[in-house]
Amino acid sequence: MQDTSFNLDIIDHNRQAWDRQARQHCEWSQPVTPDVIAAARTGKWQARLTPGDLPDGWLPDIRGKKILCLASAGGQQAPILAAAGADVTVFDLSEGQLDQDRLVAEREGLSLTAVQGDMRDLSVFADETFDIVFHPISNLYVPDLQPVWRECRRVLKAGGRLLASFYNPIVFVGDRDPDLAEQGLVRPTYKVPFVEAEHLPPEVVDGKIERGEALVFGHSLADQIEGQLQAGFLLAGFHEDWQPSPRFVIDSFVPTFIATCAIKSDLSLRRQ
C-alpha cells in the first residue's frame, strides 16, 4: 500500500471526514429531538462537555448570554443552549455538521448562527464578543493548541469563561494491537504529544485515509492546561469523567475525559 499520508493536508482531510460522518449520522451527528428542545425551553436541560453532567456552577444562568459553541456542531449542544435562552453561535470546520444545527434551528424555530471555519482562527468575530465559549472534545483534530486558546481569550469578554474538554493523553500511548486488547493488556508504545499520521505505521495511516477516517493529535496536559494559563486564563474548575463505552483497555482503569472551566482575567499569569 502506498504511503498517502506524506504532505497530506490533515485539516482538510478531517473536514471531509466529518462531513462524511455527518452524512452517515454518527453518534455526534444526530440532531436532538423535539422533546429535548421543548424541555430546554422550560429550563430543563443539560449541555455536555463530557459524557456526564457538567459540574455545578460551571454554566450558570445563560439566558441572554452570548455563547460560542466552538468546534461542536452536530445538532446537539448549540440548539439546546439556544432553546434555553442563550444567543448562540456555533463554529465548526464541517459544513455537514453545521447543517445538523441548521436543521434543528429551522425545525424548532430557534435563533442560531452557524459559521464554518478552523477553530484556530476566529477572526470573523470581533474582540470581546462572547460571554462563554463552550468547547467540547474536538481539539484533537488540530496540531497546535495555543492559537485556539489565544483566540478564545480574544473573543471572550472580560470575566468570560471558557469551558473546554479533551482526552486524557494516556489514551494515546498504548499499542493498538487488537490481540493485546483481547488479553486486557496495555503496552505503552507512543510518546505524547502523539501525531497519528506520523507515529502509527504507514499502512495503518493509509488505511484510515482511504476509509475517510479523521486523523488525530494527542496533546499533552501542558498544552491543554498550561496553554490556557499562558493565553490569559485563570483555572476555576477541573473535572474528570469516565468513558461509558470503553474503546481502549485503559478506559476501564482511569477517567479518560478531562474538562476545565477557565476565566478570562487581566490578573492571570499571561506571558507576553
GROMACS .gro file of N, CA and C in nm, residues 152-253:
model
  306
  152CYS      N    1  -0.972   3.207   2.179
  152CYS     CA    2  -1.081   3.201   2.276
  152CYS      C    3  -1.076   3.320   2.370
  153ARG      N    4  -0.956   3.350   2.419
  153ARG     CA    5  -0.943   3.463   2.511
  153ARG      C    6  -0.979   3.594   2.441
  154ARG      N    7  -0.936   3.610   2.318
  154ARG     CA    8  -0.961   3.735   2.247
  154ARG      C    9  -1.110   3.761   2.229
  155VAL      N   10  -1.186   3.658   2.194
  155VAL     CA   11  -1.328   3.679   2.163
  155VAL      C   12  -1.416   3.681   2.288
  156LEU      N   13  -1.359   3.645   2.404
  156LEU     CA   14  -1.436   3.649   2.527
  156LEU      C   15  -1.433   3.789   2.590
  157LYS      N   16  -1.543   3.825   2.653
  157LYS     CA   17  -1.548   3.948   2.730
  157LYS      C   18  -1.469   3.931   2.859
  158ALA      N   19  -1.430   4.041   2.921
  158ALA     CA   20  -1.361   4.034   3.050
  158ALA      C   21  -1.448   3.958   3.149
  159GLY      N   22  -1.388   3.860   3.217
  159GLY     CA   23  -1.463   3.778   3.310
  159GLY      C   24  -1.538   3.664   3.246
  160GLY      N   25  -1.531   3.655   3.112
  160GLY     CA   26  -1.598   3.547   3.042
  160GLY      C   27  -1.531   3.413   3.071
  161ARG      N   28  -1.603   3.306   3.044
  161ARG     CA   29  -1.550   3.175   3.078
  161ARG      C   30  -1.538   3.083   2.957
  162LEU      N   31  -1.433   3.003   2.962
  162LEU     CA   32  -1.405   2.901   2.862
  162LEU      C   33  -1.428   2.765   2.926
  163LEU      N   34  -1.525   2.691   2.873
  163LEU     CA   35  -1.548   2.553   2.916
  163LEU      C   36  -1.496   2.462   2.806
  164ALA      N   37  -1.393   2.385   2.839
  164ALA     CA   38  -1.328   2.302   2.739
  164ALA      C   39  -1.312   2.159   2.791
  165SER      N   40  -1.311   2.064   2.697
  165SER     CA   41  -1.286   1.925   2.736
  165SER      C   42  -1.196   1.860   2.633
  166PHE      N   43  -1.130   1.753   2.677
  166PHE     CA   44  -1.032   1.686   2.591
  166PHE      C   45  -1.001   1.550   2.652
  167TYR      N   46  -0.929   1.468   2.575
  167TYR     CA   47  -0.891   1.336   2.624
  167TYR      C   48  -0.770   1.344   2.716
  168ASN      N   49  -0.772   1.262   2.821
  168ASN     CA   50  -0.651   1.237   2.897
  168ASN      C   51  -0.548   1.179   2.800
  169PRO      N   52  -0.428   1.236   2.789
  169PRO     CA   53  -0.332   1.187   2.689
  169PRO      C   54  -0.291   1.042   2.707
  170ILE      N   55  -0.324   0.983   2.821
  170ILE     CA   56  -0.288   0.843   2.842
  170ILE      C   57  -0.354   0.751   2.739
  171VAL      N   58  -0.466   0.796   2.679
  171VAL     CA   59  -0.533   0.709   2.582
  171VAL      C   60  -0.453   0.691   2.455
  172PHE      N   61  -0.355   0.779   2.432
  172PHE     CA   62  -0.282   0.774   2.305
  172PHE      C   63  -0.155   0.690   2.310
  173VAL      N   64  -0.110   0.650   2.428
  173VAL     CA   65   0.023   0.589   2.437
  173VAL      C   66   0.025   0.440   2.407
  174GLY      N   67  -0.089   0.373   2.412
  174GLY     CA   68  -0.092   0.228   2.401
  174GLY      C   69  -0.086   0.176   2.259
  175ASP      N   70  -0.025   0.059   2.243
  175ASP     CA   71  -0.024  -0.012   2.115
  175ASP      C   72  -0.168  -0.045   2.076
  176ARG      N   73  -0.200  -0.033   1.947
  176ARG     CA   74  -0.337  -0.055   1.901
  176ARG      C   75  -0.363  -0.202   1.862
  177ASP      N   76  -0.271  -0.292   1.893
  177ASP     CA   77  -0.284  -0.433   1.856
  177ASP      C   78  -0.410  -0.492   1.919
  178PRO      N   79  -0.507  -0.540   1.838
  178PRO     CA   80  -0.631  -0.595   1.895
  178PRO      C   81  -0.608  -0.720   1.979
  179ASP      N   82  -0.500  -0.794   1.951
  179ASP     CA   83  -0.470  -0.913   2.032
  179ASP      C   84  -0.439  -0.874   2.176
  180LEU      N   85  -0.369  -0.762   2.194
  180LEU     CA   86  -0.341  -0.713   2.328
  180LEU      C   87  -0.470  -0.673   2.399
  181ALA      N   88  -0.558  -0.608   2.327
  181ALA     CA   89  -0.685  -0.566   2.386
  181ALA      C   90  -0.766  -0.686   2.432
  182GLU      N   91  -0.767  -0.791   2.352
  182GLU     CA   92  -0.841  -0.911   2.389
  182GLU      C   93  -0.787  -0.973   2.517
  183GLN      N   94  -0.658  -0.954   2.541
  183GLN     CA   95  -0.596  -1.007   2.663
  183GLN      C   96  -0.605  -0.910   2.780
  184GLY      N   97  -0.661  -0.792   2.756
  184GLY     CA   98  -0.671  -0.691   2.860
  184GLY      C   99  -0.538  -0.628   2.895
  185LEU      N  100  -0.449  -0.621   2.795
  185LEU     CA  101  -0.315  -0.569   2.819
  185LEU      C  102  -0.296  -0.433   2.753
  186VAL      N  103  -0.217  -0.349   2.819
  186VAL     CA  104  -0.178  -0.219   2.763
  186VAL      C  105  -0.027  -0.220   2.747
  187ARG      N  106   0.019  -0.198   2.625
  187ARG     CA  107   0.163  -0.191   2.600
  187ARG      C  108   0.199  -0.050   2.558
  188PRO      N  109   0.258   0.029   2.650
  188PRO     CA  110   0.296   0.167   2.611
  188PRO      C  111   0.390   0.164   2.492
  189THR      N  112   0.354   0.239   2.388
  189THR     CA  113   0.431   0.237   2.263
  189THR      C  114   0.461   0.377   2.212
  190TYR      N  115   0.367   0.469   2.227
  190TYR     CA  116   0.379   0.601   2.167
  190TYR      C  117   0.397   0.708   2.275
  191LYS      N  118   0.480   0.807   2.243
  191LYS     CA  119   0.501   0.919   2.333
  191LYS      C  120   0.401   1.030   2.304
  192VAL      N  121   0.378   1.112   2.405
  192VAL     CA  122   0.295   1.230   2.392
  192VAL      C  123   0.386   1.352   2.388
  193PRO      N  124   0.362   1.450   2.300
  193PRO     CA  125   0.248   1.459   2.209
  193PRO      C  126   0.251   1.353   2.099
  194PHE      N  127   0.132   1.307   2.066
  194PHE     CA  128   0.114   1.197   1.972
  194PHE      C  129   0.056   1.251   1.841
  195VAL      N  130   0.114   1.211   1.729
  195VAL     CA  131   0.066   1.253   1.598
  195VAL      C  132   0.035   1.127   1.519
  196GLU      N  133  -0.093   1.100   1.502
  196GLU     CA  134  -0.134   0.974   1.440
  196GLU      C  135  -0.071   0.954   1.303
  197ALA      N  136  -0.066   1.059   1.222
  197ALA     CA  137  -0.015   1.047   1.086
  197ALA      C  138   0.134   1.015   1.082
  198GLU      N  139   0.205   1.045   1.192
  198GLU     CA  140   0.349   1.020   1.197
  198GLU      C  141   0.387   0.898   1.280
  199HIS      N  142   0.312   0.871   1.386
  199HIS     CA  143   0.352   0.768   1.480
  199HIS      C  144   0.298   0.630   1.448
  200LEU      N  145   0.180   0.622   1.388
  200LEU     CA  146   0.128   0.491   1.351
  200LEU      C  147   0.199   0.439   1.227
  201PRO      N  148   0.202   0.306   1.208
  201PRO     CA  149   0.264   0.251   1.087
  201PRO      C  150   0.199   0.309   0.962
  202PRO      N  151   0.278   0.335   0.857
  202PRO     CA  152   0.223   0.397   0.735
  202PRO      C  153   0.103   0.325   0.679
  203GLU      N  154   0.103   0.192   0.684
  203GLU     CA  155  -0.010   0.120   0.627
  203GLU      C  156  -0.138   0.140   0.708
  204VAL      N  157  -0.123   0.164   0.838
  204VAL     CA  158  -0.240   0.192   0.921
  204VAL      C  159  -0.294   0.331   0.890
  205VAL      N  160  -0.205   0.427   0.877
  205VAL     CA  161  -0.247   0.563   0.843
  205VAL      C  162  -0.313   0.565   0.706
  206ASP      N  163  -0.251   0.499   0.609
  206ASP     CA  164  -0.308   0.495   0.475
  206ASP      C  165  -0.447   0.433   0.475
  207GLY      N  166  -0.464   0.329   0.558
  207GLY     CA  167  -0.595   0.266   0.567
  207GLY      C  168  -0.700   0.362   0.620
  208LYS      N  169  -0.663   0.442   0.722
  208LYS     CA  170  -0.757   0.539   0.776
  208LYS      C  171  -0.792   0.645   0.672
  209ILE      N  172  -0.691   0.688   0.597
  209ILE     CA  173  -0.715   0.789   0.493
  209ILE      C  174  -0.808   0.734   0.386
  210GLU      N  175  -0.782   0.612   0.342
  210GLU     CA  176  -0.865   0.553   0.237
  210GLU      C  177  -1.009   0.531   0.283
  211ARG      N  178  -1.027   0.503   0.413
  211ARG     CA  179  -1.162   0.485   0.466
  211ARG      C  180  -1.229   0.618   0.500
  212GLY      N  181  -1.154   0.728   0.486
  212GLY     CA  182  -1.209   0.860   0.515
  212GLY      C  183  -1.224   0.889   0.663
  213GLU      N  184  -1.140   0.827   0.746
  213GLU     CA  185  -1.147   0.850   0.890
  213GLU      C  186  -1.059   0.967   0.930
  214ALA      N  187  -1.104   1.044   1.027
  214ALA     CA  188  -1.026   1.159   1.074
  214ALA      C  189  -0.896   1.113   1.139
  215LEU      N  190  -0.793   1.196   1.127
  215LEU     CA  191  -0.663   1.171   1.190
  215LEU      C  192  -0.649   1.265   1.310
  216VAL      N  193  -0.591   1.213   1.420
  216VAL     CA  194  -0.593   1.289   1.543
  216VAL      C  195  -0.453   1.319   1.597
  217PHE      N  196  -0.452   1.412   1.692
  217PHE     CA  197  -0.331   1.454   1.762
  217PHE      C  198  -0.357   1.437   1.911
  218GLY      N  199  -0.266   1.371   1.981
  218GLY     CA  200  -0.278   1.354   2.124
  218GLY      C  201  -0.194   1.459   2.195
  219HIS      N  202  -0.257   1.564   2.245
  219HIS     CA  203  -0.184   1.676   2.305
  219HIS      C  204  -0.151   1.647   2.452
  220SER      N  205  -0.044   1.706   2.498
  220SER     CA  206  -0.002   1.689   2.638
  220SER      C  207  -0.093   1.771   2.730
  221LEU      N  208  -0.090   1.736   2.859
  221LEU     CA  209  -0.164   1.816   2.957
  221LEU      C  210  -0.106   1.956   2.967
  222ALA      N  211   0.023   1.970   2.944
  222ALA     CA  212   0.083   2.103   2.944
  222ALA      C  213   0.022   2.189   2.835
  223ASP      N  214   0.007   2.133   2.714
  223ASP     CA  215  -0.054   2.209   2.605
  223ASP      C  216  -0.200   2.240   2.634
  224GLN      N  217  -0.268   2.146   2.698
  224GLN     CA  218  -0.410   2.165   2.723
  224GLN      C  219  -0.436   2.263   2.837
  225ILE      N  220  -0.365   2.249   2.947
  225ILE     CA  221  -0.396   2.328   3.068
  225ILE      C  222  -0.302   2.447   3.084
  226GLU      N  223  -0.172   2.422   3.083
  226GLU     CA  224  -0.078   2.534   3.089
  226GLU      C  225  -0.097   2.627   2.970
  227GLY      N  226  -0.137   2.569   2.856
  227GLY     CA  227  -0.164   2.650   2.738
  227GLY      C  228  -0.273   2.753   2.764
  228GLN      N  229  -0.377   2.714   2.837
  228GLN     CA  230  -0.483   2.809   2.871
  228GLN      C  231  -0.429   2.920   2.964
  229LEU      N  232  -0.345   2.881   3.059
  229LEU     CA  233  -0.288   2.981   3.150
  229LEU      C  234  -0.200   3.079   3.075
  230GLN      N  235  -0.119   3.026   2.983
  230GLN     CA  236  -0.033   3.114   2.903
  230GLN      C  237  -0.113   3.211   2.818
  231ALA      N  238  -0.229   3.167   2.772
  231ALA     CA  239  -0.311   3.252   2.686
  231ALA      C  240  -0.381   3.362   2.764
  232GLY      N  241  -0.389   3.347   2.896
  232GLY     CA  242  -0.450   3.453   2.976
  232GLY      C  243  -0.575   3.413   3.051
  233PHE      N  244  -0.585   3.285   3.088
  233PHE     CA  245  -0.699   3.238   3.165
  233PHE      C  246  -0.656   3.200   3.306
  234LEU      N  247  -0.751   3.206   3.398
  234LEU     CA  248  -0.735   3.152   3.531
  234LEU      C  249  -0.819   3.025   3.540
  235LEU      N  250  -0.759   2.919   3.588
  235LEU     CA  251  -0.831   2.792   3.600
  235LEU      C  252  -0.923   2.798   3.722
  236ALA      N  253  -1.054   2.782   3.698
  236ALA     CA  254  -1.152   2.790   3.806
  236ALA      C  255  -1.214   2.655   3.839
  237GLY      N  256  -1.195   2.556   3.753
  237GLY     CA  257  -1.255   2.426   3.779
  237GLY      C  258  -1.188   2.319   3.696
  238PHE      N  259  -1.184   2.196   3.751
  238PHE     CA  260  -1.122   2.082   3.685
  238PHE      C  261  -1.211   1.961   3.709
  239HIS      N  262  -1.236   1.882   3.604
  239HIS     CA  263  -1.330   1.771   3.614
  239HIS      C  264  -1.279   1.653   3.533
  240GLU      N  265  -1.297   1.532   3.587
  240GLU     CA  266  -1.264   1.410   3.515
  240GLU      C  267  -1.391   1.326   3.500
  241ASP      N  268  -1.397   1.250   3.390
  241ASP     CA  269  -1.515   1.167   3.365
  241ASP      C  270  -1.473   1.037   3.298
  242TRP      N  271  -1.554   0.936   3.318
  242TRP     CA  272  -1.524   0.803   3.264
  242TRP      C  273  -1.585   0.784   3.125
  243GLN      N  274  -1.521   0.701   3.048
  243GLN     CA  275  -1.572   0.661   2.917
  243GLN      C  276  -1.682   0.556   2.938
  244PRO      N  277  -1.809   0.589   2.905
  244PRO     CA  278  -1.917   0.493   2.931
  244PRO      C  279  -1.911   0.369   2.842
  245SER      N  280  -1.847   0.381   2.727
  245SER     CA  281  -1.833   0.266   2.636
  245SER      C  282  -1.685   0.253   2.602
  246PRO      N  283  -1.607   0.187   2.690
  246PRO     CA  284  -1.462   0.180   2.670
  246PRO      C  285  -1.421   0.128   2.533
  247ARG      N  286  -1.332   0.204   2.468
  247ARG     CA  287  -1.277   0.161   2.340
  247ARG      C  288  -1.139   0.101   2.357
  248PHE      N  289  -1.066   0.149   2.458
  248PHE     CA  290  -0.933   0.100   2.486
  248PHE      C  291  -0.931   0.039   2.626
  249VAL      N  292  -0.838  -0.051   2.649
  249VAL     CA  293  -0.828  -0.117   2.779
  249VAL      C  294  -0.814  -0.014   2.891
  250ILE      N  295  -0.735   0.090   2.868
  250ILE     CA  296  -0.707   0.189   2.972
  250ILE      C  297  -0.833   0.262   3.017
  251ASP      N  298  -0.937   0.269   2.930
  251ASP     CA  299  -1.060   0.340   2.963
  251ASP      C  300  -1.130   0.282   3.085
  252SER      N  301  -1.104   0.156   3.115
  252SER     CA  302  -1.170   0.091   3.228
  252SER      C  303  -1.097   0.113   3.360
  253PHE      N  304  -0.981   0.179   3.355
  253PHE     CA  305  -0.899   0.193   3.475
  253PHE      C  306  -0.880   0.337   3.520
   0.00000   0.00000   0.00000
